[in-house]
Tab-separated table of N, CA and C in Angstrom:
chain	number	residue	atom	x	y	z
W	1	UNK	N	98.777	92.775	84.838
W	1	UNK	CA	98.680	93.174	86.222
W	1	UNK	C	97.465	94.038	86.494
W	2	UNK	N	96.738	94.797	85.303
W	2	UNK	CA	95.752	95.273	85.587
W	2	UNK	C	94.754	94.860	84.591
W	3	UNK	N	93.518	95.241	84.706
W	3	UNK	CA	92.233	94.697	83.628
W	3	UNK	C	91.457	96.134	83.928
W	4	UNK	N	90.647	97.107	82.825
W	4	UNK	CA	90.334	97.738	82.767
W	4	UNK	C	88.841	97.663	81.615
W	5	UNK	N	87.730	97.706	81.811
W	5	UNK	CA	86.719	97.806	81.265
W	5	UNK	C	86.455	98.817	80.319
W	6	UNK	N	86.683	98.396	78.906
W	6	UNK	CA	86.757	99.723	77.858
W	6	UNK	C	84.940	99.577	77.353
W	7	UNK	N	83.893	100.510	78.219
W	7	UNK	CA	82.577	100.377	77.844
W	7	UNK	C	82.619	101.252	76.653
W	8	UNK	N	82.795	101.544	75.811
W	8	UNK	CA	82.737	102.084	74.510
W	8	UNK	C	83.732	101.612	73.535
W	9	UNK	N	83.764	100.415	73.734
W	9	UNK	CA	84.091	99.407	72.719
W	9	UNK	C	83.786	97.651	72.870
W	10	UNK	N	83.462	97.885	73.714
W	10	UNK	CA	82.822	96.419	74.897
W	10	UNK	C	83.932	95.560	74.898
W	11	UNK	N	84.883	96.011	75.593
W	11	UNK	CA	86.689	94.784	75.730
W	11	UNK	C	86.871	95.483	76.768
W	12	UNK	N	88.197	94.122	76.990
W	12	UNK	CA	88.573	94.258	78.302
W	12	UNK	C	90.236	94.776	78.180
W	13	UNK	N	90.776	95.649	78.962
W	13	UNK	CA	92.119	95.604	78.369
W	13	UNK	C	92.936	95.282	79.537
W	14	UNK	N	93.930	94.458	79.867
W	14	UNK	CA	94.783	94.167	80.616
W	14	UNK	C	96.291	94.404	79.844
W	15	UNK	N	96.995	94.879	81.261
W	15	UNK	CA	98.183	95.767	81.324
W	15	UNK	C	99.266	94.888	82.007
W	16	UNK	N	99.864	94.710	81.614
W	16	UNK	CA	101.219	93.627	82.548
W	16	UNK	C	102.225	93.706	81.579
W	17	UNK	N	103.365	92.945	82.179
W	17	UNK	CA	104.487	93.397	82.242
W	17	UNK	C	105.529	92.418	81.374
W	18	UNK	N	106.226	92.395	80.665
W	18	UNK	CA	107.079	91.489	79.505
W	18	UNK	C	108.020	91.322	79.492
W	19	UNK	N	109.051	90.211	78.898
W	19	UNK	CA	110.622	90.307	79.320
W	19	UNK	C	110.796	89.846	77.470
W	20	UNK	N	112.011	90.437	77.800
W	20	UNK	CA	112.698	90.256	76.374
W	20	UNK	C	113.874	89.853	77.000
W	21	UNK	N	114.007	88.471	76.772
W	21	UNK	CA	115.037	87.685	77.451
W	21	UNK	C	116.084	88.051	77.230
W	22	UNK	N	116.314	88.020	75.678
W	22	UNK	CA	117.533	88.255	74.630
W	22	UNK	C	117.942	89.985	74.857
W	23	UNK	N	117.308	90.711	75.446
W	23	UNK	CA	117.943	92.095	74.977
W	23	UNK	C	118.220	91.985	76.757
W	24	UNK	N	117.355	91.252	77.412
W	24	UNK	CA	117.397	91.796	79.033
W	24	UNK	C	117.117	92.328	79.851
W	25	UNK	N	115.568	92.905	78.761
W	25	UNK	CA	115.090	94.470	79.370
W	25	UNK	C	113.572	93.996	79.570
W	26	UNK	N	112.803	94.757	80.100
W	26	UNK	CA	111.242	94.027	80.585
W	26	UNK	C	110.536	95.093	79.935
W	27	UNK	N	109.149	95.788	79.499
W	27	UNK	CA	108.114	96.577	78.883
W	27	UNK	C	107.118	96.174	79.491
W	28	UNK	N	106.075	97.064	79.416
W	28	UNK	CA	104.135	97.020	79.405
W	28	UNK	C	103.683	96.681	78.176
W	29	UNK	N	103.396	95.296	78.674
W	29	UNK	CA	102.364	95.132	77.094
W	29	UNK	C	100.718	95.057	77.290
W	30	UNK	N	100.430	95.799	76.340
W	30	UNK	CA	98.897	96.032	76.605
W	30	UNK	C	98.454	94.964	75.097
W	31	UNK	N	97.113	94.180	75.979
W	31	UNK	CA	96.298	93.155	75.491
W	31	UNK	C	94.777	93.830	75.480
W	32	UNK	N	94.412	93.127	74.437
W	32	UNK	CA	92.759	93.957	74.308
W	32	UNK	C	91.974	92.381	73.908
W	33	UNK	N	90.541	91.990	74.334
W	33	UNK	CA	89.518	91.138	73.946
W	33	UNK	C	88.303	91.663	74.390
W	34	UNK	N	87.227	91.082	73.002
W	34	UNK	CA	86.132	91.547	73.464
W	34	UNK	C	85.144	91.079	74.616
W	35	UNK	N	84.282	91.498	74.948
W	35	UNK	CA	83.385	90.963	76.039
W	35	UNK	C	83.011	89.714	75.617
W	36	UNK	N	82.578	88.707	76.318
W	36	UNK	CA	82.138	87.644	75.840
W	36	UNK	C	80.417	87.727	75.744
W	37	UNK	N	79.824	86.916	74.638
W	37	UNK	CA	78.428	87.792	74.641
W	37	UNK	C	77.884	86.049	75.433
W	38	UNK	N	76.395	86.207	75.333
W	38	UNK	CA	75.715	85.315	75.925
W	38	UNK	C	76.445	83.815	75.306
W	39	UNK	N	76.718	83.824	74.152
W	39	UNK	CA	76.583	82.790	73.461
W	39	UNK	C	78.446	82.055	73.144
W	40	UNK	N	79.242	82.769	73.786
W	40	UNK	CA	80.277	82.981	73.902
W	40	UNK	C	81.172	83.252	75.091
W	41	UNK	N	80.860	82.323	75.734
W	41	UNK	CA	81.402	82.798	77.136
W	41	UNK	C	83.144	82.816	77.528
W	42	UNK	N	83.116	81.686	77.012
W	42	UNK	CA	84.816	81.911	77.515
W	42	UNK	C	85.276	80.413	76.447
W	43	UNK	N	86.516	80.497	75.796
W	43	UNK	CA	87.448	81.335	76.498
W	43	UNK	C	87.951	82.668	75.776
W	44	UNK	N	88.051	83.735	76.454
W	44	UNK	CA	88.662	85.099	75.974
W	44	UNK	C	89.950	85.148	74.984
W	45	UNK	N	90.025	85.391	73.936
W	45	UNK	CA	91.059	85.723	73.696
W	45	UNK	C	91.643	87.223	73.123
W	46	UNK	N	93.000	86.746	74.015
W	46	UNK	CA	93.189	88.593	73.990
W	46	UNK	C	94.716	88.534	72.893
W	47	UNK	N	94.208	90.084	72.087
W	47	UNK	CA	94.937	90.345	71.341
W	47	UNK	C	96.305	91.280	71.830
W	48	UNK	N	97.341	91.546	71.049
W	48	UNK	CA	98.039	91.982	71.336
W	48	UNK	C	98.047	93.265	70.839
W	49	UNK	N	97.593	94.283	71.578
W	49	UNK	CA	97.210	95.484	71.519
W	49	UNK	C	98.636	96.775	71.004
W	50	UNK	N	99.560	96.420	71.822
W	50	UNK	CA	101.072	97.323	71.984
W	50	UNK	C	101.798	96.868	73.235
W	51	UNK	N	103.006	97.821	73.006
W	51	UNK	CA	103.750	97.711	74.357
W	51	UNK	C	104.515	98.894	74.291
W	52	UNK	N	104.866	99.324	75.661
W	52	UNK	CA	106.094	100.734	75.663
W	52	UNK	C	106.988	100.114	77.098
W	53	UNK	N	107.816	101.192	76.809
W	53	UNK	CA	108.659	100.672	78.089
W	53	UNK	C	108.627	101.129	79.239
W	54	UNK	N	109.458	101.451	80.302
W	54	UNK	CA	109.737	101.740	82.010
W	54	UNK	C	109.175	100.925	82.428
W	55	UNK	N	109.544	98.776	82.307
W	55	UNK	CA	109.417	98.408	83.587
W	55	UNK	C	110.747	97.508	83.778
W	56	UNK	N	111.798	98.101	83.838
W	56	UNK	CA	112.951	97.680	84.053
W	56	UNK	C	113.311	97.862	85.530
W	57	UNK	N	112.669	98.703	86.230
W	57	UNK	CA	113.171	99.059	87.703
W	57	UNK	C	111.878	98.479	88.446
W	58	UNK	N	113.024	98.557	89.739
W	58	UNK	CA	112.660	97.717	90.993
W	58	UNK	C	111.579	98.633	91.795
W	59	UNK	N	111.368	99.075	93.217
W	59	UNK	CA	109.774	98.302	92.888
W	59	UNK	C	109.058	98.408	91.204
W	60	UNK	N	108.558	97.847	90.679
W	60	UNK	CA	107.591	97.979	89.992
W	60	UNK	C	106.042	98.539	90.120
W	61	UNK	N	105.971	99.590	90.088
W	61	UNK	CA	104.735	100.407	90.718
W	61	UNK	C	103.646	100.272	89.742
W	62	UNK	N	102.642	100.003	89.712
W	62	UNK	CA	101.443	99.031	88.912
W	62	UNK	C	99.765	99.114	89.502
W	63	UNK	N	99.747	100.519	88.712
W	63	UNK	CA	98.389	100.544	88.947
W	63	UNK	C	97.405	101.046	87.770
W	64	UNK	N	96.418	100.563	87.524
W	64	UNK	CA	96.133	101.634	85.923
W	64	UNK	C	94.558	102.046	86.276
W	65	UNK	N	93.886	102.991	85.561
W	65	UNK	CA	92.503	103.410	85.325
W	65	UNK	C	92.603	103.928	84.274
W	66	UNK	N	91.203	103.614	83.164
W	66	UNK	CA	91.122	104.164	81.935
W	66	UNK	C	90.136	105.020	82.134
W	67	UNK	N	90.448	105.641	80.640
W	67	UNK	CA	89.217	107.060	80.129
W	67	UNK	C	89.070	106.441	79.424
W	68	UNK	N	87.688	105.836	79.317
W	68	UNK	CA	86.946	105.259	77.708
W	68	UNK	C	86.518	106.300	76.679
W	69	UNK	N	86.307	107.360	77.246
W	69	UNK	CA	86.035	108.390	76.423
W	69	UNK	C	87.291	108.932	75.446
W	70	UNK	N	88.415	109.279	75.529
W	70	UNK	CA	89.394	109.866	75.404
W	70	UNK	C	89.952	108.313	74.583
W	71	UNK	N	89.826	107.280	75.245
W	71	UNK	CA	90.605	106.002	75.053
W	71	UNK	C	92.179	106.240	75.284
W	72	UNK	N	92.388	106.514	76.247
W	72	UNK	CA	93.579	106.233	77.194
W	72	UNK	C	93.754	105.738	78.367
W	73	UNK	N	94.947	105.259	78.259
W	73	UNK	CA	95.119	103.962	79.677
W	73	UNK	C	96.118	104.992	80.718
W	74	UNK	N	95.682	105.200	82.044
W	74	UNK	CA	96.843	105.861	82.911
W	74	UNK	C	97.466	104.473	83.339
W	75	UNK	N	98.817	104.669	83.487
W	75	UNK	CA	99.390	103.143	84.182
W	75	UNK	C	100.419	103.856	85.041
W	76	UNK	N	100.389	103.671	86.702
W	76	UNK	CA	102.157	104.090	87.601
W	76	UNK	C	102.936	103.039	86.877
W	77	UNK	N	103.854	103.547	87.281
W	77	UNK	CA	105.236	102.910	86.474
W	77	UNK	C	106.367	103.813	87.248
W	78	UNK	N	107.652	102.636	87.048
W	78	UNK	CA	109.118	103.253	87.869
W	78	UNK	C	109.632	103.515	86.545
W	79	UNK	N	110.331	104.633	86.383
W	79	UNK	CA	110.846	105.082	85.542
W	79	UNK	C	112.474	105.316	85.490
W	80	UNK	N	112.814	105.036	86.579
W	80	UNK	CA	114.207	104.833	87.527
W	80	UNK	C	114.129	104.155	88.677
W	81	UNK	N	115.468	103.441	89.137
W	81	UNK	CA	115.299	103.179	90.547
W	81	UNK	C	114.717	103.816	91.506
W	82	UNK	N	113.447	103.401	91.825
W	82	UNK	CA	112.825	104.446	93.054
W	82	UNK	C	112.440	105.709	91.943
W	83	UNK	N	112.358	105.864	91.124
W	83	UNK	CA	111.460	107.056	90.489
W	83	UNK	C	110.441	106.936	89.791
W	84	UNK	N	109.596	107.525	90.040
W	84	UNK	CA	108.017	107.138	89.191
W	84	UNK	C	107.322	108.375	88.313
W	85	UNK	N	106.333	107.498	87.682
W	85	UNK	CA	105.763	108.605	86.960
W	85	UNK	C	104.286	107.465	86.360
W	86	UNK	N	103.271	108.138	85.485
W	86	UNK	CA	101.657	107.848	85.072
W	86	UNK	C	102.314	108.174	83.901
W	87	UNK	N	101.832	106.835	83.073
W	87	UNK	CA	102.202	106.509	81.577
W	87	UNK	C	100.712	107.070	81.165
W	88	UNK	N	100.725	107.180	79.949
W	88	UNK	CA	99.428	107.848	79.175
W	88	UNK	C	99.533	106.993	78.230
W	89	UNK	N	98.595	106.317	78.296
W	89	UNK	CA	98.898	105.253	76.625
W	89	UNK	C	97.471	104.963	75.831
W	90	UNK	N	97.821	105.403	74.694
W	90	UNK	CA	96.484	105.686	73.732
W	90	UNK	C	96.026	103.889	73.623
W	91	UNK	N	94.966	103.849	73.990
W	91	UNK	CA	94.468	102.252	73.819
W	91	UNK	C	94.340	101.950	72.601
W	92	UNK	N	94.212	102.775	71.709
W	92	UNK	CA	94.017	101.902	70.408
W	92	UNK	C	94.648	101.505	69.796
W	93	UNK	N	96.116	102.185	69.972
W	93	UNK	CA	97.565	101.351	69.209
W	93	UNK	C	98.242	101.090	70.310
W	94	UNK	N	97.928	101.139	72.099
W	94	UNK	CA	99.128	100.661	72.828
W	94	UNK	C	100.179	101.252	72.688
W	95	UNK	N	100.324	102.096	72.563
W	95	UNK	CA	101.703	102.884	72.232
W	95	UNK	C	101.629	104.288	73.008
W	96	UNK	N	102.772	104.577	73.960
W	96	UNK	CA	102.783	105.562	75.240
W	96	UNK	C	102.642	107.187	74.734
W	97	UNK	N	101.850	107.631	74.940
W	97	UNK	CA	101.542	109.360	74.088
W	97	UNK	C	102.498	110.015	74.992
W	98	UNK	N	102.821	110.063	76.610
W	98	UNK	CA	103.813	110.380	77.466
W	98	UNK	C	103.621	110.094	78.731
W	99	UNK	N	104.547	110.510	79.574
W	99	UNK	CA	105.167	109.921	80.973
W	99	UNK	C	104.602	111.251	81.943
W	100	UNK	N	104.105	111.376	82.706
W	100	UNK	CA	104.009	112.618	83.802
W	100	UNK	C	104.559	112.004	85.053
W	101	UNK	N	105.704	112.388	85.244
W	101	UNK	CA	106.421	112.545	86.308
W	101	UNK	C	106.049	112.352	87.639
W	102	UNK	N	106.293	112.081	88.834
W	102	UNK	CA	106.118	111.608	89.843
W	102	UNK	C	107.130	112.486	90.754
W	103	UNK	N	107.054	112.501	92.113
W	103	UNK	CA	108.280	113.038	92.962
W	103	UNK	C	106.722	113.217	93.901
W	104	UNK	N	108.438	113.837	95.595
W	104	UNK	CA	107.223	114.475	96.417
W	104	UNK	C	106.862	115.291	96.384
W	105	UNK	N	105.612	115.291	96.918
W	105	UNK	CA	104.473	116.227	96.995
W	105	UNK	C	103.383	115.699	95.209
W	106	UNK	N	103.983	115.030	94.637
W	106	UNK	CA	103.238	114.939	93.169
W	106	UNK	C	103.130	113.401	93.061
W	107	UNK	N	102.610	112.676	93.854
W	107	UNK	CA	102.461	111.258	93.481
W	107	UNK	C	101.170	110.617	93.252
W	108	UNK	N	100.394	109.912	93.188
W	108	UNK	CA	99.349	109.062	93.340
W	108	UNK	C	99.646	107.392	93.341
W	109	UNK	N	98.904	106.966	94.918
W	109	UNK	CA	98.521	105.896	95.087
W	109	UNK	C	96.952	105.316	94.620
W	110	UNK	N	96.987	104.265	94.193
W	110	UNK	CA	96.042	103.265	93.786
W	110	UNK	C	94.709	104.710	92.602
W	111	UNK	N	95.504	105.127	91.616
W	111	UNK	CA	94.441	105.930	91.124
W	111	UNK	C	93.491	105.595	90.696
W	112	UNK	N	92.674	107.056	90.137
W	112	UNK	CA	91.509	106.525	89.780
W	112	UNK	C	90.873	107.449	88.559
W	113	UNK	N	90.323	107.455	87.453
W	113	UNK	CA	90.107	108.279	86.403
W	113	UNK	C	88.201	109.159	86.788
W	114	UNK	N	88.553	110.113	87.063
W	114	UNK	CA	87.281	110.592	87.271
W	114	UNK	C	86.148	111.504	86.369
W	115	UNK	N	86.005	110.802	85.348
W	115	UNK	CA	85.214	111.471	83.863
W	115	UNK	C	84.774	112.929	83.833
W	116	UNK	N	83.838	112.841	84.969
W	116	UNK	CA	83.465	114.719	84.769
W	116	UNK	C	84.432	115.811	85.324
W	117	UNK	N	84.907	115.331	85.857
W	117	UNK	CA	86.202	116.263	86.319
W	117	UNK	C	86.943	116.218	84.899
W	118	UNK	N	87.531	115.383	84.306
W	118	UNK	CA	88.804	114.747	84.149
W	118	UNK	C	89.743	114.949	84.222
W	119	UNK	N	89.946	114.039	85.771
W	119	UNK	CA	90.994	114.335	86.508
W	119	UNK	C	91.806	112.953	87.163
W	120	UNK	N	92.845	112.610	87.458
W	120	UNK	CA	92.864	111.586	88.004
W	120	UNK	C	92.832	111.885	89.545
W	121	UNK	N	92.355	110.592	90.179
W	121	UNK	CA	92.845	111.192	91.828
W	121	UNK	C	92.843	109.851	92.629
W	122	UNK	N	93.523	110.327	93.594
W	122	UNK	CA	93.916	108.958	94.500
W	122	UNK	C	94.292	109.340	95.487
W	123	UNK	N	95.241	108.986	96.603
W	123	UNK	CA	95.711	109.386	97.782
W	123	UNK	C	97.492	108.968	97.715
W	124	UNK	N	98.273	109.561	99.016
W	124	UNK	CA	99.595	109.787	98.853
W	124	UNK	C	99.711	110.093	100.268
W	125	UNK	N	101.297	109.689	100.214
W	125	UNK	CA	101.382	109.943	101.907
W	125	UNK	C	102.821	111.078	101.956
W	126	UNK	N	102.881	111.860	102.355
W	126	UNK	CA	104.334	112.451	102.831
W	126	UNK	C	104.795	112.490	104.450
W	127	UNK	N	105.765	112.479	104.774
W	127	UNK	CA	106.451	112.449	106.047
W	127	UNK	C	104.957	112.226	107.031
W	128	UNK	N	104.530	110.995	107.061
W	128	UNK	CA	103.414	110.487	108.405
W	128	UNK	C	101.684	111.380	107.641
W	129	UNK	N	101.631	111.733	106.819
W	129	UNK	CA	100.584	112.469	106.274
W	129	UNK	C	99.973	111.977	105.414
W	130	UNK	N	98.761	111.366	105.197
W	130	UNK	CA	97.852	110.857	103.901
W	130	UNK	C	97.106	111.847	103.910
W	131	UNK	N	97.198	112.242	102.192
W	131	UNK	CA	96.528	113.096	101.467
W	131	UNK	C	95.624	112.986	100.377
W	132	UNK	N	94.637	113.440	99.764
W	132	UNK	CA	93.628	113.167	98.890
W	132	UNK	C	94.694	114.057	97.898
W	133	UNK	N	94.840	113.588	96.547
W	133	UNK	CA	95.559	114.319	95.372
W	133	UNK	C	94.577	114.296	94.495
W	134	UNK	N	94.592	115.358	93.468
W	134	UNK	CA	94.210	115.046	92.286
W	134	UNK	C	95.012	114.972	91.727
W	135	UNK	N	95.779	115.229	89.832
W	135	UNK	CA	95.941	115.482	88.743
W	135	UNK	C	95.592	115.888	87.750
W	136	UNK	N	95.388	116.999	86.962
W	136	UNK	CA	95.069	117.313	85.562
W	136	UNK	C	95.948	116.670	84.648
W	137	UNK	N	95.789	115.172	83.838
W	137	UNK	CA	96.554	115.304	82.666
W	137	UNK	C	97.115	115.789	81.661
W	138	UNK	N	96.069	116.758	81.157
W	138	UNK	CA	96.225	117.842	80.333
W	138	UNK	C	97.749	119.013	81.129
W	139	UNK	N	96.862	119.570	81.881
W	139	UNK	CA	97.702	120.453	82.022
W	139	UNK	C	99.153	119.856	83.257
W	140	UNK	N	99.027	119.208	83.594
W	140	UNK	CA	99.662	118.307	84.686
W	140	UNK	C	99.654	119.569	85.978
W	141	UNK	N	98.616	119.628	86.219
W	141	UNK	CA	98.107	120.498	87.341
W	141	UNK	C	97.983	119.642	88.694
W	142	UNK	N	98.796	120.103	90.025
W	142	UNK	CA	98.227	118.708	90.956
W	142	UNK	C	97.470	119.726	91.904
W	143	UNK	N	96.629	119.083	92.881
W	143	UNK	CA	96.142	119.489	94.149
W	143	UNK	C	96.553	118.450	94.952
W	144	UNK	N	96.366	119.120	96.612
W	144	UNK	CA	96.666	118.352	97.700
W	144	UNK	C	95.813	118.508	98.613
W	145	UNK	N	94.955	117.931	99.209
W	145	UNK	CA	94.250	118.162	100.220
W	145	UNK	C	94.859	116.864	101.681
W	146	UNK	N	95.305	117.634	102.741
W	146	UNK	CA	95.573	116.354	103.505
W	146	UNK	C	94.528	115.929	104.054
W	147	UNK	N	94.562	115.037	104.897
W	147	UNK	CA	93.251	114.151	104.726
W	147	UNK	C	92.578	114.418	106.648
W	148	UNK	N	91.995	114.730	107.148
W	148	UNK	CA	91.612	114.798	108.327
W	148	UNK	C	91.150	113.421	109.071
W	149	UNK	N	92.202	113.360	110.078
W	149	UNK	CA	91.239	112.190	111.615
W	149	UNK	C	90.516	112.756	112.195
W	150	UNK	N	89.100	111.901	112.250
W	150	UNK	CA	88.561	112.540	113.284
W	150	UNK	C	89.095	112.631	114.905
W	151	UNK	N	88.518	113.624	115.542
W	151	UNK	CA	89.101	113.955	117.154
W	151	UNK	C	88.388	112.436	117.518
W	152	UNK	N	89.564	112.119	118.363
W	152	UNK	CA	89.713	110.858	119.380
W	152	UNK	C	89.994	109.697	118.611
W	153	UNK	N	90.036	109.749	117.337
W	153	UNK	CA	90.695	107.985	116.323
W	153	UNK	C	92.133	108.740	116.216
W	154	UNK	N	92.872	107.061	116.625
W	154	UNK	CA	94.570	107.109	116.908
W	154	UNK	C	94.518	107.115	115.389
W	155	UNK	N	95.395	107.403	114.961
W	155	UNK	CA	95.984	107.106	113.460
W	155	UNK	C	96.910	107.669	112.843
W	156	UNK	N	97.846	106.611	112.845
W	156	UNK	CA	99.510	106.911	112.690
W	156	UNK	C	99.809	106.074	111.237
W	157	UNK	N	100.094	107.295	110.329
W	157	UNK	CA	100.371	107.029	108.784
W	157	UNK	C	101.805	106.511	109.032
W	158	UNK	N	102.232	105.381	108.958
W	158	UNK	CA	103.738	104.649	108.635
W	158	UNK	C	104.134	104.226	107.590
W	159	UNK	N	103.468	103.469	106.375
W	159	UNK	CA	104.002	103.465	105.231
W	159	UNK	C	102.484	103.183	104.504
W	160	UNK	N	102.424	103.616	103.489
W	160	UNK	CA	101.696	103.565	102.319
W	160	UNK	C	101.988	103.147	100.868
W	161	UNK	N	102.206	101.913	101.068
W	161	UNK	CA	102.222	101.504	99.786
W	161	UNK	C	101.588	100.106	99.723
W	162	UNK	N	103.031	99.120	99.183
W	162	UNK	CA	102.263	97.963	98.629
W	162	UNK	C	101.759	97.492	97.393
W	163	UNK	N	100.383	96.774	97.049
W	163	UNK	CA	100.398	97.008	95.702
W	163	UNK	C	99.317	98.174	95.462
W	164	UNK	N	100.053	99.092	94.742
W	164	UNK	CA	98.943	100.722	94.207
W	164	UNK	C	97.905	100.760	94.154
W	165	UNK	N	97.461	99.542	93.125
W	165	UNK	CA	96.488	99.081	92.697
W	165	UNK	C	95.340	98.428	93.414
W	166	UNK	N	95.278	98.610	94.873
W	166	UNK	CA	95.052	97.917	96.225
W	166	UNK	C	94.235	98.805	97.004
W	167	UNK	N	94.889	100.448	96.689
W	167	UNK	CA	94.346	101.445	97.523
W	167	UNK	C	93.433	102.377	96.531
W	168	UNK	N	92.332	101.911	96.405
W	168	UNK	CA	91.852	102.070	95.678
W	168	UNK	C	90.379	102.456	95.833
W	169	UNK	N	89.573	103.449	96.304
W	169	UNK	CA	87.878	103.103	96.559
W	169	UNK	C	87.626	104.792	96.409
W	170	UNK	N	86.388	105.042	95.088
W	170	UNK	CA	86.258	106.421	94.863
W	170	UNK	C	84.748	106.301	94.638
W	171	UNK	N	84.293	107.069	95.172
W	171	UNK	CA	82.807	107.225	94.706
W	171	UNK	C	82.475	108.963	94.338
W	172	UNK	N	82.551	109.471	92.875
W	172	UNK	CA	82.694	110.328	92.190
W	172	UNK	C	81.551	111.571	92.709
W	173	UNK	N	80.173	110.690	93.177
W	173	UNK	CA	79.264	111.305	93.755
W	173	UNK	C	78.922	112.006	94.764
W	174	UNK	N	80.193	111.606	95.541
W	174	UNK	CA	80.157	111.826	97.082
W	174	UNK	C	81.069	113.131	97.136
């Protein structure tokens, strides 16, 4: 469900979702292949990197950005009916280091990994309000900034969601 560009290893890693028919239960399995070079174009094949669990619940919330530096994958994920949380998963064995929690006032839509900060950040809506969030992983530190209309644009926040992975546009510079 997601594809993430690991430039310090030249692969691609995609993140989606698995069923284990026989037990009944669904996981994140993370796939890794390398870039294709000039002479090698396609077809890709991707290895089977790891998998962890929380995707057994309904919505399925699905959005990821990596730290190539660090080599970790952030992925949303429902962790309960209607409860969420940002998986931390070490890319090199696919296997979940931990879960940071979700609720209101502490969420992120469509994130995004921002290197010199390192921080994640994205936007979130509470009762009619879109807000700019960050996150500290480390320390699981959040900020909130709500987000300003300009005077005279109508704009009425009604729902914010959809797919996560959708709301998405950061320019680190700005």
């Amino acid at each position: 469900q997601t594809l993430s560009l690991d430039s310090r290893n030249d692969s691609l890693l995609l993140s989606g979702i698995g069923a284990n028919a026989s037990a009944g239960n669904a996981y994140h399995r993370l796939l890794r292949a390398p870039l294709p070079t000039s002479s090698s174009l396609c077809p890709m094949t991707f290895i089977k990197t790891g998998q962890f669990g929380d995707a057994d619940f309904m919505p399925i919330a699905h959005a990821a950005t990596y730290d190539a530096a660090d080599q970790q994958l952030f992925v949303t994920l429902s962790t309960g009916s209607h409860n969420y949380g940002i998986a931390v998963v070490d890319a090199a064995s696919g296997s979940l280091r931990k879960v940071l929690p979700e609720g209101t006032g502490t969420q992120l839509v469509g994130l995004s990994w921002v290197p010199a900060a390192r921080k994640l950040v994205g936007v979130a809506q509470d009762s009619r309000q879109v807000s700019f969030r960050t996150l500290d992983p480390r320390s699981g530190q959040w900020t909130n900034v709500p987000l300003r209309v300009p005077a005279g644009v109508n704009f009425t926040a009604v729902s914010l969601y959809g797919n996560q992975g959708a709301v998405r546009a950061f320019d680190e510079t700005t």
